[in-house]
Amino acid sequence: MQDAAVPMLAVNQESLTRQGLESGQDLGRLSPSLGISAGGGPLTSIFIRGVGALTVNPLTDAAVAQNVDGVYLGRSSGAAGQALYDLERVEVLKGPQGTLYGRNATGGVVNYIPVKPQLGETSGYAQVELGNYSRVGFQGAYNAPIGDEAALRLSVNSLQRDGYSDDGTNDADSFSVRAQVLFEPTEDFSIRFAADYSENSAIGAGGDLIGTFSNDAGNLQEFFPSGIDAFTGPTDDEANAIRTSVLHTPSFAPYRPLDIDDLGQDISFTGFMAEVNYTIESGTLTVIPSYRESEQDYTFVGPGFAPAKTSEQNEQTSIEARFTSDLEGSLNGILGIFYFDEEIQTSGVFAQNYASPIQNYENGGDSWAVFGQATYDVSDTFRINLGLRYTEDSKYAEGISDTFVTFCGGAPFSGNFLTPPASFGNGCASGAMPAHPIISDRDEFIAYFVNEGLIAPDSVATVPGMGPPPFYNLTIPGGITPQIGTIVNVGEGFIQSNLDYNETTYRIGLEYDVAEDSLLYATFETGYRAGGVDLSLAAPTYDSEYIDAFTIGSKNRFFDNTLQLNLEAFHWKYDGQQVTYFTTLEGASSFPIANGDATIQGLDVDVIWRVGRDTTISGNAQFLDSTYDSLTLVSDPGRGRFGCASTGVTGDLESYDCSGKSLLYSPDFGANLAINHNIQIDGYNLSLTAQASHRSEQATNFMFVDSTNSDSYVTLDFDATLASGTDTFDWTLSLFVRNATDEVYVANSNVNNRGLTYVVHNPPRTFGLRFRTEFF
């Protein structure tokens, strides 16, 4: 890595385990440049220095690419399925990528690289971990030779843990297995087959109700803390009491309480791949075909969700071929092609008691690219590096987007649309207003109200824009009024879209060996992420995003390789960032996508210092300035709760200027510092490690309000490991404490259109024992 003119971080399995990282959703603790927003179910958004997107549905691609064993993951939810076990390392590459391998990315790449089978070797390990919250974890691997030319490696991982929250949310229940077979008949040819499977059956993440915002016109940013302790969970009785005191609009009926029995996950990920390597005198050809699929059924809650329910099936195929030259002379490089295709079927309802955005659609597309990168040795110490990529993306979406909303009284266009105080006299807030069923089939949704005798018996689910107006008068037999409300379908209706994009991106780099162990480099790289279609009236399509990244870096080792010091100064121009945010449109909750421009600049410092024979100090720090140059968000007039200045109303939308705000998950300063000391005791080794992590205040939500920010924090972790070994067998016994001071900060936040504010907190203090045995 010290010879590569690329800003990157690599962490081996030992360090991942010591830091207690369980899955890809935990990687934000590795570096201050990384931010992870783990939302409902498997939804995971990865940010590098603020470059990223809240991928709340499969209609948006991730800005930070994830590769598992060299295979690109099409959906960001794949991070939830990446249990961190039997890995050679996890790599994090910062900045735009795409001229060396894989799919293009604007923010960077996370590579999960497993340990490969070893020829002629019988070896393996088993590890058991026990801890508080009834934690039971196991992982292990077995490597066995198959004759002289082949080898098998099997790996397994399981984790069960009670929820960090009192109601059982924020728990863990996962299982993963990986199998690999390597066949290497000659030094010049090898083929490796791999298959992996993972499943997640946990209840899932659940936020704490930290308070509510005012709903008084002109005073929407006044915040009232709930006073509820962290780690109570969304279904806590006290949280439900506050929730049910808030009226939903435009139904003006009280929200219903949340029930833990409504939450859960049934998620699986399956993958198959092969890697073929063939070496000739001039270089090596590598071919990687793959197929992956996932089945995702999950429900989760949030400020307004009661709960949200999603069923998603995903299939993807990809193939990559690249040739890496090994020529005598001054010029060498890599040339490759990449093709990716995916098909997704989604059925979901973001149920909100009296509003039900129901989405049933198919989407997907393909992406192909040709790429290359070459290095020319001008002299023994000076090199020029050039990279080029041409990408074509095609996307499609087809389906029906419904948003069934209950209005108090009659429909808005009937002349009988009632608002407070008239609505209260009509009985809307009495508790008699019928809540919506949590049904993602549009026909079954309407049939429910027909069967309950609440709407006309001949009612059918009319598609907006096709046929008669899609509204349904609600009647309560024997109730307080003949017509308590009206259900109106304000959704998009039938959606069909086919979009095509293409872009050429490039890299220019200079490398200079200042000394034998000191590298100075400068690069200019461009990145691109295709636009697409969205299920939103405000932005039915969204544009591509681009990034220009300038970097000056230095990688050094001093004092007989006892001190490693790497520095990186960067200046990025981020144009058209695809910003998915929560707002209110046509009286209902909506997730439109805006495009924003930003400037990101700063300095990274990475240090490893071996102080004497037995002590090592390591750390990384980032100084960051990330600011939006332009970003406009919209809402219904008078309904925006953004911490940004209103620029007035145009048509039916009010706009807000959020320029000057910092990007999400981009603290001005962050640092990790670890100290390790080894003590030899009668043939045993005692390894003592202490690690501190600090992040300054950072935004976690595009509301840009104080209640959704993560305050500055410092966490402390401790690990003591006793090791013994022989020529064929060794073992370690570890005692660990993570977040020893029980620091609490915001990891993810959500605010609904009526001001209910839930946040997911970081894990509390955890501790336990880990035993590992290895044989070889």
PDB file of C-alpha atoms in Angstrom, residues 630-769:
ATOM      1  CA  SER A 630     -26.048  25.496  -3.733  1.00  0.00           C
ATOM      2  CA  LEU A 631     -28.882  23.220  -2.598  1.00  0.00           C
ATOM      3  CA  THR A 632     -32.615  23.913  -2.911  1.00  0.00           C
ATOM      4  CA  LEU A 633     -35.213  21.835  -1.072  1.00  0.00           C
ATOM      5  CA  VAL A 634     -39.006  22.169  -1.432  1.00  0.00           C
ATOM      6  CA  SER A 635     -42.218  21.523   0.501  1.00  0.00           C
ATOM      7  CA  ASP A 636     -45.863  22.453   0.565  1.00  0.00           C
ATOM      8  CA  PRO A 637     -46.132  26.160   1.407  1.00  0.00           C
ATOM      9  CA  GLY A 638     -45.694  26.732   5.115  1.00  0.00           C
ATOM     10  CA  ARG A 639     -44.907  23.074   5.808  1.00  0.00           C
ATOM     11  CA  GLY A 640     -41.128  22.989   5.494  1.00  0.00           C
ATOM     12  CA  ARG A 641     -39.200  22.406   8.708  1.00  0.00           C
ATOM     13  CA  PHE A 642     -35.748  22.829   7.183  1.00  0.00           C
ATOM     14  CA  GLY A 643     -33.093  24.820   8.990  1.00  0.00           C
ATOM     15  CA  CYS A 644     -32.622  26.786   5.776  1.00  0.00           C
ATOM     16  CA  ALA A 645     -33.911  30.168   4.594  1.00  0.00           C
ATOM     17  CA  SER A 646     -37.184  30.215   2.661  1.00  0.00           C
ATOM     18  CA  THR A 647     -36.901  31.852  -0.764  1.00  0.00           C
ATOM     19  CA  GLY A 648     -40.644  32.111  -1.291  1.00  0.00           C
ATOM     20  CA  VAL A 649     -43.482  30.259  -2.958  1.00  0.00           C
ATOM     21  CA  THR A 650     -43.662  29.502  -6.659  1.00  0.00           C
ATOM     22  CA  GLY A 651     -46.783  27.758  -7.865  1.00  0.00           C
ATOM     23  CA  ASP A 652     -47.641  25.135  -5.236  1.00  0.00           C
ATOM     24  CA  LEU A 653     -44.134  24.767  -3.769  1.00  0.00           C
ATOM     25  CA  GLU A 654     -42.101  26.685  -1.214  1.00  0.00           C
ATOM     26  CA  SER A 655     -38.327  26.617  -1.762  1.00  0.00           C
ATOM     27  CA  TYR A 656     -35.526  26.696   0.805  1.00  0.00           C
ATOM     28  CA  ASP A 657     -31.926  27.747   0.183  1.00  0.00           C
ATOM     29  CA  CYS A 658     -29.582  25.396   2.066  1.00  0.00           C
ATOM     30  CA  SER A 659     -26.309  26.712   0.651  1.00  0.00           C
ATOM     31  CA  GLY A 660     -23.653  27.137   3.318  1.00  0.00           C
ATOM     32  CA  LYS A 661     -24.706  23.998   5.182  1.00  0.00           C
ATOM     33  CA  SER A 662     -22.249  21.162   5.775  1.00  0.00           C
ATOM     34  CA  LEU A 663     -22.683  17.842   4.017  1.00  0.00           C
ATOM     35  CA  LEU A 664     -24.017  14.871   5.968  1.00  0.00           C
ATOM     36  CA  TYR A 665     -21.587  12.735   7.978  1.00  0.00           C
ATOM     37  CA  SER A 666     -18.698  15.144   7.430  1.00  0.00           C
ATOM     38  CA  PRO A 667     -17.391  16.372  10.823  1.00  0.00           C
ATOM     39  CA  ASP A 668     -14.956  19.278  10.767  1.00  0.00           C
ATOM     40  CA  PHE A 669     -12.533  17.151  12.765  1.00  0.00           C
ATOM     41  CA  GLY A 670     -12.326  13.465  13.544  1.00  0.00           C
ATOM     42  CA  ALA A 671      -9.594  11.186  14.867  1.00  0.00           C
ATOM     43  CA  ASN A 672      -8.887   7.638  15.997  1.00  0.00           C
ATOM     44  CA  LEU A 673      -5.937   6.914  18.293  1.00  0.00           C
ATOM     45  CA  ALA A 674      -4.846   3.443  19.465  1.00  0.00           C
ATOM     46  CA  ILE A 675      -2.025   2.316  21.758  1.00  0.00           C
ATOM     47  CA  ASN A 676      -0.928  -1.332  21.882  1.00  0.00           C
ATOM     48  CA  HIS A 677       1.562  -2.756  24.384  1.00  0.00           C
ATOM     49  CA  ASN A 678       2.790  -6.358  24.545  1.00  0.00           C
ATOM     50  CA  ILE A 679       4.068  -8.097  27.676  1.00  0.00           C
ATOM     51  CA  GLN A 680       5.876 -11.453  27.591  1.00  0.00           C
ATOM     52  CA  ILE A 681       4.945 -13.707  30.542  1.00  0.00           C
ATOM     53  CA  ASP A 682       6.561 -17.188  30.737  1.00  0.00           C
ATOM     54  CA  GLY A 683       5.977 -18.098  27.100  1.00  0.00           C
ATOM     55  CA  TYR A 684       2.657 -16.262  26.878  1.00  0.00           C
ATOM     56  CA  ASN A 685       2.028 -12.887  25.264  1.00  0.00           C
ATOM     57  CA  LEU A 686      -0.358 -10.358  26.806  1.00  0.00           C
ATOM     58  CA  SER A 687      -1.460  -7.728  24.301  1.00  0.00           C
ATOM     59  CA  LEU A 688      -3.114  -4.614  25.770  1.00  0.00           C
ATOM     60  CA  THR A 689      -4.915  -2.178  23.464  1.00  0.00           C
ATOM     61  CA  ALA A 690      -6.709   1.087  24.183  1.00  0.00           C
ATOM     62  CA  GLN A 691      -8.431   3.072  21.457  1.00  0.00           C
ATOM     63  CA  ALA A 692     -10.100   6.490  21.515  1.00  0.00           C
ATOM     64  CA  SER A 693     -12.344   7.809  18.739  1.00  0.00           C
ATOM     65  CA  HIS A 694     -13.477  11.406  18.402  1.00  0.00           C
ATOM     66  CA  ARG A 695     -15.861  13.098  15.994  1.00  0.00           C
ATOM     67  CA  SER A 696     -16.909  16.732  16.109  1.00  0.00           C
ATOM     68  CA  GLU A 697     -20.538  17.710  15.514  1.00  0.00           C
ATOM     69  CA  GLN A 698     -21.999  16.469  12.225  1.00  0.00           C
ATOM     70  CA  ALA A 699     -25.321  16.513  10.409  1.00  0.00           C
ATOM     71  CA  THR A 700     -27.215  13.224   9.966  1.00  0.00           C
ATOM     72  CA  ASN A 701     -30.331  14.505   8.185  1.00  0.00           C
ATOM     73  CA  PHE A 702     -31.152  16.886   5.352  1.00  0.00           C
ATOM     74  CA  MET A 703     -33.519  18.753   7.681  1.00  0.00           C
ATOM     75  CA  PHE A 704     -30.411  20.659   8.875  1.00  0.00           C
ATOM     76  CA  VAL A 705     -31.855  21.232  12.359  1.00  0.00           C
ATOM     77  CA  ASP A 706     -29.985  20.917  15.660  1.00  0.00           C
ATOM     78  CA  SER A 707     -32.058  18.027  16.999  1.00  0.00           C
ATOM     79  CA  THR A 708     -30.920  15.744  14.161  1.00  0.00           C
ATOM     80  CA  ASN A 709     -27.226  16.599  14.486  1.00  0.00           C
ATOM     81  CA  SER A 710     -24.779  14.250  16.153  1.00  0.00           C
ATOM     82  CA  ASP A 711     -22.997  16.134  18.940  1.00  0.00           C
ATOM     83  CA  SER A 712     -19.243  15.971  19.394  1.00  0.00           C
ATOM     84  CA  TYR A 713     -18.187  12.776  21.178  1.00  0.00           C
ATOM     85  CA  VAL A 714     -15.279  10.629  22.345  1.00  0.00           C
ATOM     86  CA  THR A 715     -15.525   6.863  22.801  1.00  0.00           C
ATOM     87  CA  LEU A 716     -13.021   4.543  24.513  1.00  0.00           C
ATOM     88  CA  ASP A 717     -12.427   0.852  23.762  1.00  0.00           C
ATOM     89  CA  PHE A 718     -10.187  -1.589  25.637  1.00  0.00           C
ATOM     90  CA  ASP A 719      -8.933  -5.052  24.737  1.00  0.00           C
ATOM     91  CA  ALA A 720      -6.671  -7.457  26.633  1.00  0.00           C
ATOM     92  CA  THR A 721      -5.605 -10.604  24.773  1.00  0.00           C
ATOM     93  CA  LEU A 722      -3.556 -13.475  26.190  1.00  0.00           C
ATOM     94  CA  ALA A 723      -1.943 -15.694  23.521  1.00  0.00           C
ATOM     95  CA  SER A 724      -0.112 -18.994  23.540  1.00  0.00           C
ATOM     96  CA  GLY A 725       1.203 -20.931  20.560  1.00  0.00           C
ATOM     97  CA  THR A 726       3.041 -24.021  19.325  1.00  0.00           C
ATOM     98  CA  ASP A 727       4.150 -25.236  15.918  1.00  0.00           C
ATOM     99  CA  THR A 728       0.722 -26.686  15.121  1.00  0.00           C
ATOM    100  CA  PHE A 729      -1.754 -24.966  17.445  1.00  0.00           C
ATOM    101  CA  ASP A 730      -2.303 -21.679  19.218  1.00  0.00           C
ATOM    102  CA  TRP A 731      -5.062 -19.952  21.117  1.00  0.00           C
ATOM    103  CA  THR A 732      -6.009 -16.503  22.349  1.00  0.00           C
ATOM    104  CA  LEU A 733      -8.318 -15.410  25.136  1.00  0.00           C
ATOM    105  CA  SER A 734      -9.552 -11.823  25.064  1.00  0.00           C
ATOM    106  CA  LEU A 735     -11.442  -9.575  27.441  1.00  0.00           C
ATOM    107  CA  PHE A 736     -12.951  -6.530  25.758  1.00  0.00           C
ATOM    108  CA  VAL A 737     -14.911  -3.406  26.678  1.00  0.00           C
ATOM    109  CA  ARG A 738     -16.300  -1.164  23.949  1.00  0.00           C
ATOM    110  CA  ASN A 739     -17.601   2.344  24.492  1.00  0.00           C
ATOM    111  CA  ALA A 740     -16.352   2.032  28.067  1.00  0.00           C
ATOM    112  CA  THR A 741     -17.726   5.423  29.177  1.00  0.00           C
ATOM    113  CA  ASP A 742     -21.173   4.625  27.718  1.00  0.00           C
ATOM    114  CA  GLU A 743     -21.088   7.660  25.436  1.00  0.00           C
ATOM    115  CA  VAL A 744     -24.363   8.324  23.588  1.00  0.00           C
ATOM    116  CA  TYR A 745     -24.589  10.076  20.221  1.00  0.00           C
ATOM    117  CA  VAL A 746     -26.897  10.176  17.204  1.00  0.00           C
ATOM    118  CA  ALA A 747     -26.108   7.738  14.393  1.00  0.00           C
ATOM    119  CA  ASN A 748     -29.249   8.240  12.289  1.00  0.00           C
ATOM    120  CA  SER A 749     -32.267  10.542  12.517  1.00  0.00           C
ATOM    121  CA  ASN A 750     -35.739  11.010  11.058  1.00  0.00           C
ATOM    122  CA  VAL A 751     -38.372  13.733  11.397  1.00  0.00           C
ATOM    123  CA  ASN A 752     -41.874  13.331  10.005  1.00  0.00           C
ATOM    124  CA  ASN A 753     -44.095  16.084   8.620  1.00  0.00           C
ATOM    125  CA  ARG A 754     -45.826  16.512  11.993  1.00  0.00           C
ATOM    126  CA  GLY A 755     -42.590  16.960  13.912  1.00  0.00           C
ATOM    127  CA  LEU A 756     -42.171  13.552  15.560  1.00  0.00           C
ATOM    128  CA  THR A 757     -38.406  13.058  15.833  1.00  0.00           C
ATOM    129  CA  TYR A 758     -36.749   9.674  16.262  1.00  0.00           C
ATOM    130  CA  VAL A 759     -33.008   8.988  16.359  1.00  0.00           C
ATOM    131  CA  VAL A 760     -31.008   5.764  16.346  1.00  0.00           C
ATOM    132  CA  HIS A 761     -28.159   5.948  18.842  1.00  0.00           C
ATOM    133  CA  ASN A 762     -24.764   4.300  18.726  1.00  0.00           C
ATOM    134  CA  PRO A 763     -24.290   1.018  20.619  1.00  0.00           C
ATOM    135  CA  PRO A 764     -24.047   1.480  24.407  1.00  0.00           C
ATOM    136  CA  ARG A 765     -21.281   0.016  26.572  1.00  0.00           C
ATOM    137  CA  THR A 766     -20.652  -3.621  25.691  1.00  0.00           C
ATOM    138  CA  PHE A 767     -18.199  -6.117  27.137  1.00  0.00           C
ATOM    139  CA  GLY A 768     -17.385  -9.798  26.917  1.00  0.00           C
ATOM    140  CA  LEU A 769     -14.939 -12.652  26.381  1.00  0.00           C
TER     141      LEU A 769
END
